[in-house]
Amino acid sequence: MAAREDLYSKILPRRLRQTRPGTVKCGSSLDVLLSMGFPRPRALKALASTGGRNVQAACDWLFSHVDDPFLDDPLPREYVLYLRPSGPLQNQLSHFWQQSRVNCGKNKAHNIFPHITLCQFFMCADQNVEALCGALQGTVAQWRGRFPSPLPLDLYTSSNFIGLFVEEQVADVLKLFAADFATEAARKAEVQVEPHRKQLHVTLAYHFPSQHLATLEKLARGIEVKLGCDWLAVLFSRDIRFANHESLQVMYPYVPQNEDELELVPGDFVFMSPLEQGGASEGWVQGSSLATGLTGLLPENYVCRADEADAWVFHGSHSFFSCEPSSDRTSRERDRGLFDGLLDSRRPDNTSPGDTPSLSLICHPMQVLRMAGGSGHTRTPKRTLFVCRHGERMDVVFGKHWLSLCSDSKGRYMRSNLNMPPSLPMWSGGQRDYDMDAPITVLGSTQAQLVGEALLERNTVLDFVYCSPSLRCVQTAQNILKGMQQEGKLKVRVEPGLFEWTKWVSGSSLPSWIPPADLASAHFSVDTSYRPFIPISKLTVSESYESYISRSYQVTKDILSVCQNTGSKVLLVAHASSLDACTRQLQGRGHQSPQDFIQVVRKVPYLGFCACEEQGDAGQWQLVDPPILPITHGPNHSFDWRESLLQD
């Protein structure tokens, strides 16, 4: 307890530690909570933690945090004031946000929605939050008619940053508004707010790989900065305990099997600190739940990475151009509906608005607005799952001792046939585990590129690509994207759950696959931040047929579930067995006997390709004609001109 008090003494400003309780009323919601018997500090904390939404949300928060060890601690929340765009400019920024993520992957800017920072994070005691909101409302009211319109923005780019900067003279005016808010906040809520002193700007992208600069800059130049915009002053808060933690979102429910495990509810957010991971075993991490405040171990494949602002609490927004009061219940619920709508579009597919923890009062990055046709309705494309076998493999073409054919006396790689690749990834003085994880041949790469070119010719757009950890599958996926002219733009997610039936693996252990980080270092376009549904540690040697079929079906469902709201075309690059194992049960068909299954697998050639399409909204899937033609080639035996041409 003494250590905890020392922590607070360092975090809490003296003014907050000496604030007199009860100096500001929180209105009827507080009165109702007090009449229900909740202690005043807990009621105030619940209202602050739910953005003062309503009594029901505060009650839900209190009941879910009944075992939170920090429930009665006087630790305040951190607050921040931003300017957020709305209207046509918002749509432009939203489009850039989505396209930059699709084409270049996530960068640091995606952690927070498009905004202009007006002040540094500051702390406010729970009993002063209502007064703080009043200070913002009053300051905005004083500035109506004085706010610069339009706001002049200039594009700036550098090697690792792209942003829209506010013209200096106008930026000085915005800083005056921030200073006025700081004065009002100190007077009404007894908090110290430090206005932002750096150049005011909207960050578009930063901390991105250098190879993405050209693409991001091109997208940024497409933003029409002179479009109309109603700038909103918005107030958010976050739990200070998790300020430097990684934010994760729960995708699947988990019931604890041991006392040190954390219960998971879909839609909840979990905060993970790198400092807490030392004691966690492979496949498990330690995190703290936003919904309950509890900490424990959890399976990492049950959560996905979220943006930092996903778990922030929204406390209201105010327009500089509309005279309609925004602090009353109607306006607050209108704002709440706007942000809940954004939240609904990002909920896990197996949850509904009622299932999401009530404290997830967030303002999520704005989604792109899809323009409807003349009918006024958008046509949602059918979801399609493509499954493709890898390309021609080295050990099949050149035999199980192929490594000896391309190693010199010093162990260096040296190809002895034109169908052997000029180099192999990660071959630096050693041969790694290529005898168990064979690469594809040059013709295998060509086959994969042909498939990619055919997909491009048919205007097939892929939203996600997953592949088995086998090198031959990673290389095949990379070459398909190369043929589609998407290499480096679309990241491949390496999923161990897509590996073939482990009974077919020779030896007593699984291959030593190249880790995604090493693949990325070898210039493969893989998503190093992806967390597999089935980590390698969960795979076992010589698994049963039933286990393999169940694993393949489960990982396919998991992939489709995660991709449901963000993409309609998913490609799995795996093994010959995957074409059946990943689609049969998806169609509602029972699995075959092992003998019949093997006969089907034998008929699947290299780059065998199938398509499974969702039928309506019933969740039923059916095999359909693939968008591309099959690829066939005959055997080409090794040719020795001496033996063939010098014989008498």
XYZ file of C-alpha atoms in Angstrom:
648
model
C 0.000 0.000 0.000
C 2.844 2.389 0.822
C 4.397 1.760 -2.584
C 1.058 2.531 -4.261
C 0.760 5.826 -2.352
C 4.280 6.734 -3.428
C 3.208 6.133 -7.024
C 0.235 8.451 -6.639
C 2.368 11.144 -5.003
C 4.501 11.182 -8.148
C 1.589 11.124 -10.591
C -0.948 13.433 -8.883
C -0.301 17.171 -8.947
C -0.540 18.753 -5.505
C -3.609 20.706 -6.551
C -5.492 17.470 -7.340
C -4.437 15.810 -4.093
C -5.831 18.743 -2.139
C -9.052 19.238 -4.093
C -12.021 19.653 -1.797
C -14.618 16.924 -2.394
C -18.025 18.007 -3.562
C -16.997 21.395 -4.966
C -18.881 20.781 -8.233
C -22.168 18.950 -8.754
C -22.374 16.276 -11.453
C -26.118 16.647 -11.925
C -28.960 14.174 -11.689
C -26.920 11.128 -12.708
C -24.776 11.475 -9.601
C -27.848 12.038 -7.435
C -29.448 8.860 -8.762
C -26.305 6.805 -8.149
C -26.003 8.168 -4.610
C -29.662 7.374 -3.947
C -28.964 3.790 -5.038
C -26.411 3.488 -2.252
C -23.162 3.783 -4.216
C -20.357 5.606 -2.377
C -19.707 9.065 -3.784
C -16.098 8.393 -4.948
C -17.198 5.245 -6.796
C -20.150 7.018 -8.413
C -17.921 9.859 -9.591
C -15.346 7.427 -10.946
C -18.048 5.504 -12.836
C -19.420 8.683 -14.429
C -15.954 9.843 -15.446
C -15.062 6.407 -16.828
C -18.176 6.262 -19.004
C -18.151 9.851 -20.255
C -21.205 10.731 -18.173
C -23.321 8.883 -20.718
C -26.185 7.904 -18.421
C -26.976 6.181 -15.141
C -27.295 2.745 -16.741
C -23.798 2.919 -18.227
C -22.360 4.030 -14.885
C -24.156 1.178 -13.062
C -22.882 -1.356 -15.567
C -19.358 -0.039 -15.066
C -19.626 -0.281 -11.268
C -20.961 -3.829 -11.309
C -18.312 -5.011 -13.791
C -15.521 -3.401 -11.708
C -16.619 -4.781 -8.361
C -13.376 -6.810 -8.116
C -11.126 -4.115 -9.618
C -8.266 -3.642 -7.108
C -8.047 0.048 -8.102
C -11.783 0.768 -7.760
C -11.408 2.910 -4.632
C -8.079 4.532 -5.502
C -8.233 8.297 -6.171
C -6.199 8.062 -9.364
C -7.607 10.575 -11.904
C -8.014 10.039 -15.626
C -5.961 11.758 -18.326
C -7.782 14.136 -20.688
C -6.939 15.691 -24.041
C -8.576 18.290 -26.295
C -8.514 17.845 -30.071
C -9.967 19.539 -33.108
C -11.706 17.000 -35.337
C -12.875 17.665 -38.892
C -16.362 16.861 -40.097
C -18.129 17.154 -43.424
C -16.474 16.814 -46.876
C -12.907 17.175 -45.568
C -13.587 14.416 -43.067
C -14.588 12.117 -45.926
C -11.355 12.919 -47.767
C -9.255 12.170 -44.694
C -11.210 8.990 -44.026
C -10.538 7.820 -47.571
C -6.823 8.517 -47.144
C -6.871 6.674 -43.799
C -8.358 3.544 -45.327
C -6.302 3.546 -48.531
C -3.013 4.110 -46.707
C -3.789 1.191 -44.409
C -4.781 -1.099 -47.267
C -1.832 -0.240 -49.511
C 0.931 0.263 -46.953
C -0.269 -1.339 -43.740
C -0.672 0.339 -40.390
C 1.650 3.148 -39.327
C 1.812 5.177 -36.108
C -0.689 7.754 -37.343
C -3.455 5.136 -37.389
C -3.358 4.879 -33.591
C -5.442 8.069 -33.329
C -8.132 9.409 -35.669
C -7.391 12.527 -37.830
C -7.111 15.539 -35.528
C -5.287 18.721 -34.543
C -3.808 18.557 -31.052
C -4.685 21.653 -28.994
C -3.121 20.696 -25.652
C -1.005 18.132 -23.885
C -2.654 15.328 -21.889
C -3.706 16.623 -18.487
C -5.327 15.119 -15.374
C -8.666 15.992 -13.843
C -10.143 14.684 -10.601
C -13.380 12.735 -11.080
C -15.455 15.270 -9.121
C -14.357 18.057 -11.492
C -15.099 16.385 -14.823
C -18.521 17.977 -15.237
C -16.998 21.385 -14.602
C -14.281 20.640 -17.143
C -16.892 19.839 -19.786
C -18.660 23.079 -18.901
C -15.414 24.994 -19.325
C -15.020 23.629 -22.848
C -18.621 24.389 -23.758
C -18.312 27.943 -22.490
C -15.027 28.603 -24.281
C -16.370 27.334 -27.618
C -19.484 29.516 -27.201
C -17.244 32.576 -26.746
C -15.333 31.701 -29.918
C -18.289 31.220 -32.244
C -17.907 33.719 -35.042
C -14.191 34.144 -34.300
C -12.981 30.726 -35.389
C -10.981 30.864 -38.666
C -12.936 29.536 -41.648
C -11.802 27.948 -43.822
C -8.759 26.615 -42.007
C -5.771 26.848 -44.417
C -3.810 23.573 -44.530
C -0.537 22.913 -46.363
C 0.831 19.449 -47.189
C 4.280 18.655 -45.818
C 6.245 15.449 -46.420
C 9.561 14.086 -45.210
C 11.224 10.681 -45.181
C 9.127 9.432 -42.229
C 6.335 12.000 -41.767
C 3.409 13.310 -43.817
C 0.994 15.910 -42.490
C -1.246 18.918 -43.155
C 0.080 21.988 -41.348
C -2.054 24.956 -40.302
C -0.819 28.254 -41.706
C 1.251 29.950 -38.991
C -0.900 33.090 -38.562
C -4.080 31.056 -38.259
C -2.353 28.555 -35.967
C -1.647 31.414 -33.565
C -5.389 32.117 -33.429
C -6.123 28.463 -32.566
C -3.507 28.609 -29.818
C -5.364 31.608 -28.343
C -8.489 29.457 -28.169
C -6.519 26.713 -26.410
C -5.166 29.294 -23.952
C -8.701 30.529 -23.227
C -9.813 26.963 -22.563
C -6.860 26.449 -20.224
C -7.884 29.555 -18.281
C -11.506 28.417 -18.012
C -10.472 24.875 -17.033
C -8.270 26.202 -14.242
C -11.017 28.516 -12.980
C -13.944 26.091 -13.137
C -12.368 22.638 -12.744
C -9.089 23.420 -10.929
C -6.969 21.640 -13.532
C -3.785 22.723 -15.221
C -3.913 22.546 -19.016
C -0.806 23.189 -21.107
C -1.697 24.398 -24.618
C 0.157 22.765 -27.500
C 3.165 24.935 -28.381
C 4.430 23.125 -31.472
C 3.226 23.688 -35.023
C -0.439 22.734 -35.321
C -1.120 20.047 -37.895
C -3.111 16.985 -38.903
C -0.782 13.976 -38.937
C -1.441 11.752 -41.960
C 1.370 9.195 -41.603
C 4.579 8.705 -39.655
C 6.994 5.955 -38.617
C 6.408 4.120 -41.913
C 8.909 2.129 -44.022
C 10.778 4.281 -46.518
C 9.515 2.212 -49.455
C 5.954 3.397 -48.694
C 6.770 7.107 -48.954
C 5.903 7.466 -52.635
C 2.541 5.703 -52.260
C 1.572 7.638 -49.133
C 2.632 10.945 -50.663
C 0.555 10.253 -53.772
C -2.495 9.462 -51.640
C -1.929 12.570 -49.525
C -1.772 14.816 -52.594
C -5.235 13.541 -53.504
C -6.755 15.180 -50.404
C -8.673 18.334 -51.347
C -7.781 20.476 -48.334
C -9.995 23.376 -49.429
C -13.200 21.385 -49.018
C -15.746 22.595 -46.483
C -15.266 21.506 -42.889
C -16.964 22.087 -39.546
C -14.209 21.729 -36.949
C -15.340 20.225 -33.652
C -13.668 20.670 -30.282
C -13.733 17.164 -28.777
C -12.714 16.005 -25.312
C -11.437 12.485 -24.596
C -9.985 10.697 -21.603
C -8.012 7.535 -20.939
C -7.084 5.436 -17.929
C -3.672 6.704 -16.880
C -2.606 3.219 -15.738
C -2.582 2.023 -19.341
C -1.183 5.119 -21.087
C 1.938 3.338 -22.342
C 0.388 -0.078 -22.910
C -0.470 -1.783 -26.172
C -4.212 -1.850 -26.848
C -5.757 -5.161 -27.892
C -9.373 -6.045 -28.650
C -10.995 -9.338 -27.705
C -12.300 -11.346 -30.660
C -13.411 -14.578 -28.970
C -14.762 -15.456 -25.521
C -12.529 -17.302 -23.096
C -13.495 -18.833 -19.757
C -10.521 -19.022 -17.345
C -9.234 -22.510 -16.584
C -6.853 -21.347 -13.835
C -6.913 -18.660 -11.172
C -4.268 -16.504 -12.873
C -6.151 -16.316 -16.201
C -8.323 -13.458 -17.446
C -11.896 -13.908 -18.640
C -12.367 -12.587 -22.175
C -15.582 -11.067 -23.528
C -15.771 -10.161 -27.255
C -15.607 -6.417 -27.776
C -13.659 -5.725 -24.595
C -10.244 -4.091 -24.727
C -7.144 -5.506 -23.054
C -4.032 -3.505 -22.223
C -0.683 -5.262 -22.435
C 2.571 -3.915 -21.044
C 5.891 -5.200 -22.453
C 7.239 -5.218 -18.893
C 4.655 -7.809 -17.838
C 5.456 -10.423 -20.477
C 8.487 -12.032 -18.873
C 6.537 -14.662 -16.994
C 4.104 -15.523 -19.764
C 4.549 -18.787 -21.656
C 4.553 -19.014 -25.447
C 1.124 -18.245 -26.871
C 0.008 -16.486 -23.679
C 0.326 -12.846 -22.635
C -0.582 -10.875 -19.541
C -3.070 -8.063 -19.826
C -5.592 -5.916 -17.982
C -9.252 -5.729 -18.992
C -10.868 -2.360 -19.662
C -14.282 -3.843 -18.834
C -13.347 -5.201 -15.385
C -9.999 -3.695 -14.407
C -8.703 -7.195 -13.665
C -5.300 -8.487 -14.754
C -4.351 -12.013 -15.815
C -2.985 -14.318 -18.492
C -4.853 -14.750 -21.765
C -4.329 -16.685 -25.029
C -2.863 -14.191 -27.503
C -4.694 -15.670 -30.493
C -8.002 -14.610 -28.892
C -7.192 -10.918 -29.293
C -6.145 -8.634 -32.128
C -4.189 -5.409 -32.100
C -6.321 -2.293 -31.715
C -5.557 1.376 -32.225
C -4.674 3.446 -29.172
C -7.775 5.645 -29.385
C -10.109 2.645 -29.637
C -10.332 2.448 -25.845
C -10.571 6.157 -25.082
C -13.703 7.606 -23.468
C -15.615 10.341 -25.291
C -16.819 13.305 -23.197
C -18.503 15.490 -25.820
C -17.931 17.654 -28.903
C -18.793 21.247 -29.717
C -19.099 22.967 -33.079
C -17.599 26.409 -33.703
C -20.177 27.170 -36.380
C -23.454 25.800 -35.003
C -25.197 27.755 -32.261
C -27.157 24.717 -31.097
C -26.170 23.881 -27.509
C -24.220 20.638 -27.356
C -24.120 20.032 -23.626
C -27.762 19.073 -23.186
C -29.009 15.497 -23.221
C -30.303 15.615 -26.793
C -27.033 16.863 -28.220
C -24.961 14.510 -26.093
C -26.992 11.539 -27.261
C -26.733 12.802 -30.849
C -22.944 12.926 -30.553
C -22.962 9.577 -28.805
C -24.966 8.085 -31.665
C -22.441 9.393 -34.187
C -19.522 7.769 -32.405
C -21.432 4.581 -31.584
C -22.115 4.254 -35.294
C -18.403 4.333 -35.940
C -17.886 1.780 -33.186
C -20.532 -0.563 -34.598
C -18.591 -0.831 -37.854
C -15.563 -2.185 -35.978
C -17.241 -4.625 -33.560
C -16.252 -8.285 -33.807
C -18.616 -10.133 -36.103
C -20.123 -12.267 -33.352
C -21.253 -9.317 -31.206
C -24.118 -6.888 -31.387
C -24.326 -3.350 -30.000
C -25.908 -4.717 -26.866
C -23.091 -7.183 -26.357
C -20.332 -4.574 -26.327
C -19.211 -3.500 -22.841
C -20.941 -0.238 -22.011
C -17.688 1.460 -21.118
C -16.360 1.247 -24.671
C -17.312 4.888 -25.207
C -14.800 5.527 -27.907
C -14.435 7.741 -30.932
C -13.022 5.432 -33.561
C -11.143 6.520 -36.689
C -13.716 7.548 -39.266
C -14.652 4.989 -41.875
C -14.616 5.689 -45.569
C -18.009 6.680 -47.013
C -18.795 4.484 -50.002
C -20.612 6.450 -52.694
C -23.880 4.854 -53.672
C -25.114 4.499 -57.229
C -28.141 6.166 -58.737
C -30.495 3.884 -56.828
C -29.272 5.290 -53.536
C -28.089 1.901 -52.300
C -24.695 0.248 -52.192
C -24.278 -3.282 -53.422
C -22.207 -5.312 -51.011
C -19.945 -7.744 -52.894
C -20.194 -11.387 -51.967
C -17.494 -12.664 -49.690
C -15.215 -15.130 -51.450
C -12.554 -17.446 -50.055
C -9.807 -18.500 -52.460
C -7.568 -21.440 -51.540
C -4.410 -22.125 -53.524
C -1.719 -24.783 -53.312
C 1.923 -23.704 -53.355
C 4.153 -23.888 -56.447
C 6.560 -26.593 -57.581
C 8.915 -27.539 -54.737
C 12.654 -28.203 -54.937
C 12.773 -31.513 -53.089
C 10.156 -33.074 -55.383
C 11.899 -31.973 -58.588
C 15.500 -32.676 -57.542
C 14.957 -35.422 -54.943
C 15.354 -35.502 -51.182
C 19.119 -34.962 -51.465
C 18.728 -31.774 -53.492
C 20.730 -29.791 -50.947
C 23.906 -31.644 -51.859
C 23.448 -30.564 -55.484
C 23.592 -26.874 -54.645
C 26.184 -26.633 -51.862
C 29.864 -26.010 -52.492
C 32.695 -27.334 -50.326
C 32.292 -24.415 -47.897
C 28.570 -24.887 -47.468
C 27.635 -21.956 -49.648
C 24.587 -22.068 -51.888
C 25.361 -22.608 -55.577
C 22.673 -23.706 -57.983
C 23.445 -26.497 -60.433
C 20.306 -26.189 -62.539
C 18.434 -23.245 -64.047
C 15.289 -24.353 -62.230
C 17.033 -23.764 -58.912
C 16.612 -20.213 -57.584
C 19.731 -17.984 -57.821
C 19.691 -17.625 -54.020
C 17.805 -18.818 -50.965
C 16.595 -16.606 -48.114
C 18.497 -16.771 -44.836
C 21.302 -18.976 -46.252
C 24.240 -17.354 -44.486
C 26.873 -19.968 -43.788
C 24.306 -22.635 -42.964
C 21.479 -24.500 -44.626
C 18.837 -23.863 -41.923
C 16.151 -26.542 -42.152
C 15.658 -26.632 -45.902
C 15.525 -30.415 -46.002
C 12.246 -30.195 -44.039
C 11.117 -26.791 -45.335
C 11.928 -26.856 -49.026
C 11.630 -23.699 -51.174
C 9.953 -23.560 -54.572
C 11.761 -23.787 -57.888
C 12.152 -21.017 -60.445
C 9.258 -22.560 -62.370
C 7.289 -22.611 -59.106
C 7.787 -18.851 -58.837
C 6.762 -18.441 -62.475
C 3.625 -20.517 -61.898
C 2.652 -18.315 -58.967
C 3.223 -15.113 -60.942
C 1.032 -16.478 -63.756
C -1.772 -17.009 -61.263
C -1.327 -13.461 -59.963
C -1.333 -12.024 -63.482
C -4.520 -13.956 -64.284
C -6.199 -12.576 -61.159
C -5.139 -9.066 -62.147
C -6.474 -9.591 -65.679
C -9.846 -10.602 -64.236
C -9.862 -7.507 -61.964
C -9.873 -9.674 -58.874
C -8.944 -7.570 -55.839
C -7.654 -9.336 -52.730
C -8.293 -7.800 -49.328
C -6.291 -10.283 -47.258
C -3.702 -12.989 -47.935
C -2.908 -15.706 -45.386
C -0.387 -18.480 -45.859
C 1.084 -21.528 -44.178
C 4.469 -20.970 -42.465
C 6.143 -23.309 -44.971
C 8.675 -21.412 -47.065
C 7.162 -22.767 -50.287
C 3.807 -21.209 -49.330
C 5.307 -17.859 -48.333
C 7.227 -17.702 -51.622
C 4.114 -18.647 -53.592
C 2.017 -15.964 -51.906
C 4.740 -13.393 -52.552
C 4.878 -14.257 -56.257
C 1.096 -14.218 -56.636
C 1.105 -10.677 -55.245
C 3.972 -9.834 -57.593
C 1.891 -10.976 -60.550
C -1.017 -8.875 -59.258
C 1.326 -5.859 -58.923
C 0.551 -5.826 -55.201
C 3.960 -6.906 -53.924
C 4.848 -4.718 -50.943
C 1.372 -3.157 -50.893
C -0.565 -6.065 -49.397
C 1.021 -7.870 -46.461
C 0.913 -11.670 -46.153
C -0.198 -13.003 -42.777
C 1.710 -16.141 -41.830
C -0.714 -18.498 -40.050
C 0.688 -21.783 -38.623
C -2.866 -23.139 -38.401
C -2.827 -23.512 -42.213
C 0.058 -26.006 -42.181
C -0.678 -29.413 -43.689
C -1.535 -32.610 -41.793
C 1.466 -33.059 -39.490
C 1.274 -36.832 -39.906
C 2.880 -36.289 -43.306
C 5.953 -34.616 -41.791
C 8.989 -36.888 -41.796
C 11.009 -37.103 -38.610
C 10.085 -36.592 -34.975
C 9.698 -32.807 -35.035
C 8.108 -30.053 -37.081
C 10.202 -27.975 -39.513
C 12.082 -24.968 -38.174
C 10.172 -22.370 -40.187
C 11.684 -18.963 -40.841
C 10.083 -16.478 -38.403
C 8.057 -13.603 -39.948
C 10.590 -11.030 -38.715
C 13.383 -12.830 -40.561
C 11.194 -13.194 -43.639
C 10.606 -9.447 -43.605
C 14.364 -8.884 -43.312
C 14.752 -11.073 -46.401
C 12.365 -8.709 -48.265
C 9.237 -10.828 -48.057
C 6.060 -8.769 -47.760
C 4.805 -10.322 -44.521
C 2.836 -8.716 -41.700
C 5.188 -8.922 -38.707
C 2.501 -7.557 -36.371
C 0.045 -10.366 -37.153
C -0.844 -12.633 -34.224
C -1.677 -16.176 -35.432
C -4.907 -17.855 -34.428
C -2.980 -21.078 -33.855
C 0.628 -20.447 -32.778
C 3.346 -22.932 -33.689
C 3.447 -24.130 -30.086
C -0.079 -25.527 -30.501
C 0.866 -27.799 -33.422
C 1.756 -31.382 -32.580
C 3.629 -34.007 -34.557
C 1.587 -36.895 -36.003
C -1.786 -35.353 -35.150
C -4.889 -37.400 -35.865
C -6.853 -36.918 -39.062
C -9.807 -35.590 -37.078
C -7.538 -33.071 -35.357
C -6.171 -31.782 -38.660
C -9.616 -31.430 -40.220
C -10.905 -29.644 -37.114
C -7.868 -27.330 -37.033
C -8.225 -26.391 -40.708
C -11.924 -25.666 -40.382
C -11.492 -23.645 -37.195
C -8.679 -21.450 -38.520
C -10.648 -20.819 -41.722
C -13.669 -19.689 -39.703
C -11.455 -17.481 -37.543
C -9.906 -15.822 -40.583
C -13.270 -15.201 -42.252
C -14.708 -13.834 -39.018
C -11.920 -11.304 -38.524
C -12.014 -10.202 -42.169
C -15.795 -9.959 -42.418
C -16.194 -6.208 -41.937
C -12.990 -5.102 -43.641
C -12.750 -7.134 -46.827
C -14.699 -9.476 -49.094
C -11.874 -11.379 -50.860
C -9.535 -13.614 -48.846
C -6.776 -15.811 -50.273
C -5.278 -18.754 -48.397
C -1.992 -20.073 -49.826
C -1.284 -23.441 -48.261
C -1.077 -27.101 -49.258
C -2.833 -29.582 -51.557
C -4.869 -30.842 -48.598
C -6.042 -27.307 -47.758
C -8.344 -26.979 -50.750
C -10.623 -29.628 -49.268
C -9.893 -29.241 -45.546
C -10.560 -25.489 -45.516
C -13.775 -25.526 -47.580
C -15.669 -28.808 -47.072
C -17.147 -28.141 -43.625
C -17.618 -24.476 -44.535
C -20.210 -25.731 -47.033
C -21.950 -27.770 -44.354
C -20.596 -31.047 -45.726
C -19.239 -33.736 -43.423
C -15.575 -34.659 -43.663
C -14.505 -37.755 -45.576
C -12.687 -40.842 -44.442
C -8.866 -40.511 -44.362
C -8.606 -42.832 -47.371
C -11.020 -40.776 -49.519
C -9.368 -37.564 -48.351
C -5.944 -38.755 -49.534
C -7.358 -39.626 -52.960
C -8.726 -36.085 -53.306
C -5.424 -34.532 -52.234
C -3.502 -36.522 -54.847
C -5.543 -34.844 -57.600
C -4.549 -31.294 -56.595
C -1.613 -30.027 -58.750
C 0.807 -27.239 -57.957
C -1.081 -23.932 -57.867
C -4.371 -25.839 -57.723
C -6.953 -23.108 -57.106
C -10.546 -23.132 -55.815
C -13.134 -20.514 -54.851
C -15.795 -20.742 -52.148
C -18.500 -18.070 -52.098
C -20.863 -17.006 -49.317
C -24.510 -17.379 -50.258
C -26.715 -14.541 -48.990
C -26.649 -13.593 -45.312
C -27.272 -17.084 -43.957
C -23.597 -17.876 -43.503
C -23.761 -20.711 -46.053
C -20.847 -21.196 -48.436
C -20.639 -22.958 -51.793
C -17.823 -23.858 -54.190
C -18.036 -21.835 -57.419
C -15.958 -21.498 -60.585
C -12.634 -19.755 -59.849
C -12.054 -16.419 -61.625
C -8.992 -17.845 -63.421
C -8.234 -20.787 -65.695
C -6.251 -23.797 -64.410
C -2.513 -24.040 -65.046
C -1.037 -27.236 -66.527
C 2.498 -28.138 -67.593
C 4.176 -31.397 -68.513
C 7.243 -33.027 -66.960
C 10.611 -31.793 -68.094
C 13.393 -34.208 -67.234
C 16.980 -33.175 -66.634
C 18.941 -32.901 -69.887
C 22.619 -33.892 -70.097
C 23.909 -32.915 -73.529
C 27.034 -35.072 -73.150
C 25.086 -38.263 -72.589
C 22.544 -37.468 -75.278
C 24.624 -35.882 -78.041
C 28.065 -37.461 -77.771
C 26.891 -41.048 -77.999
C 28.001 -42.909 -81.145
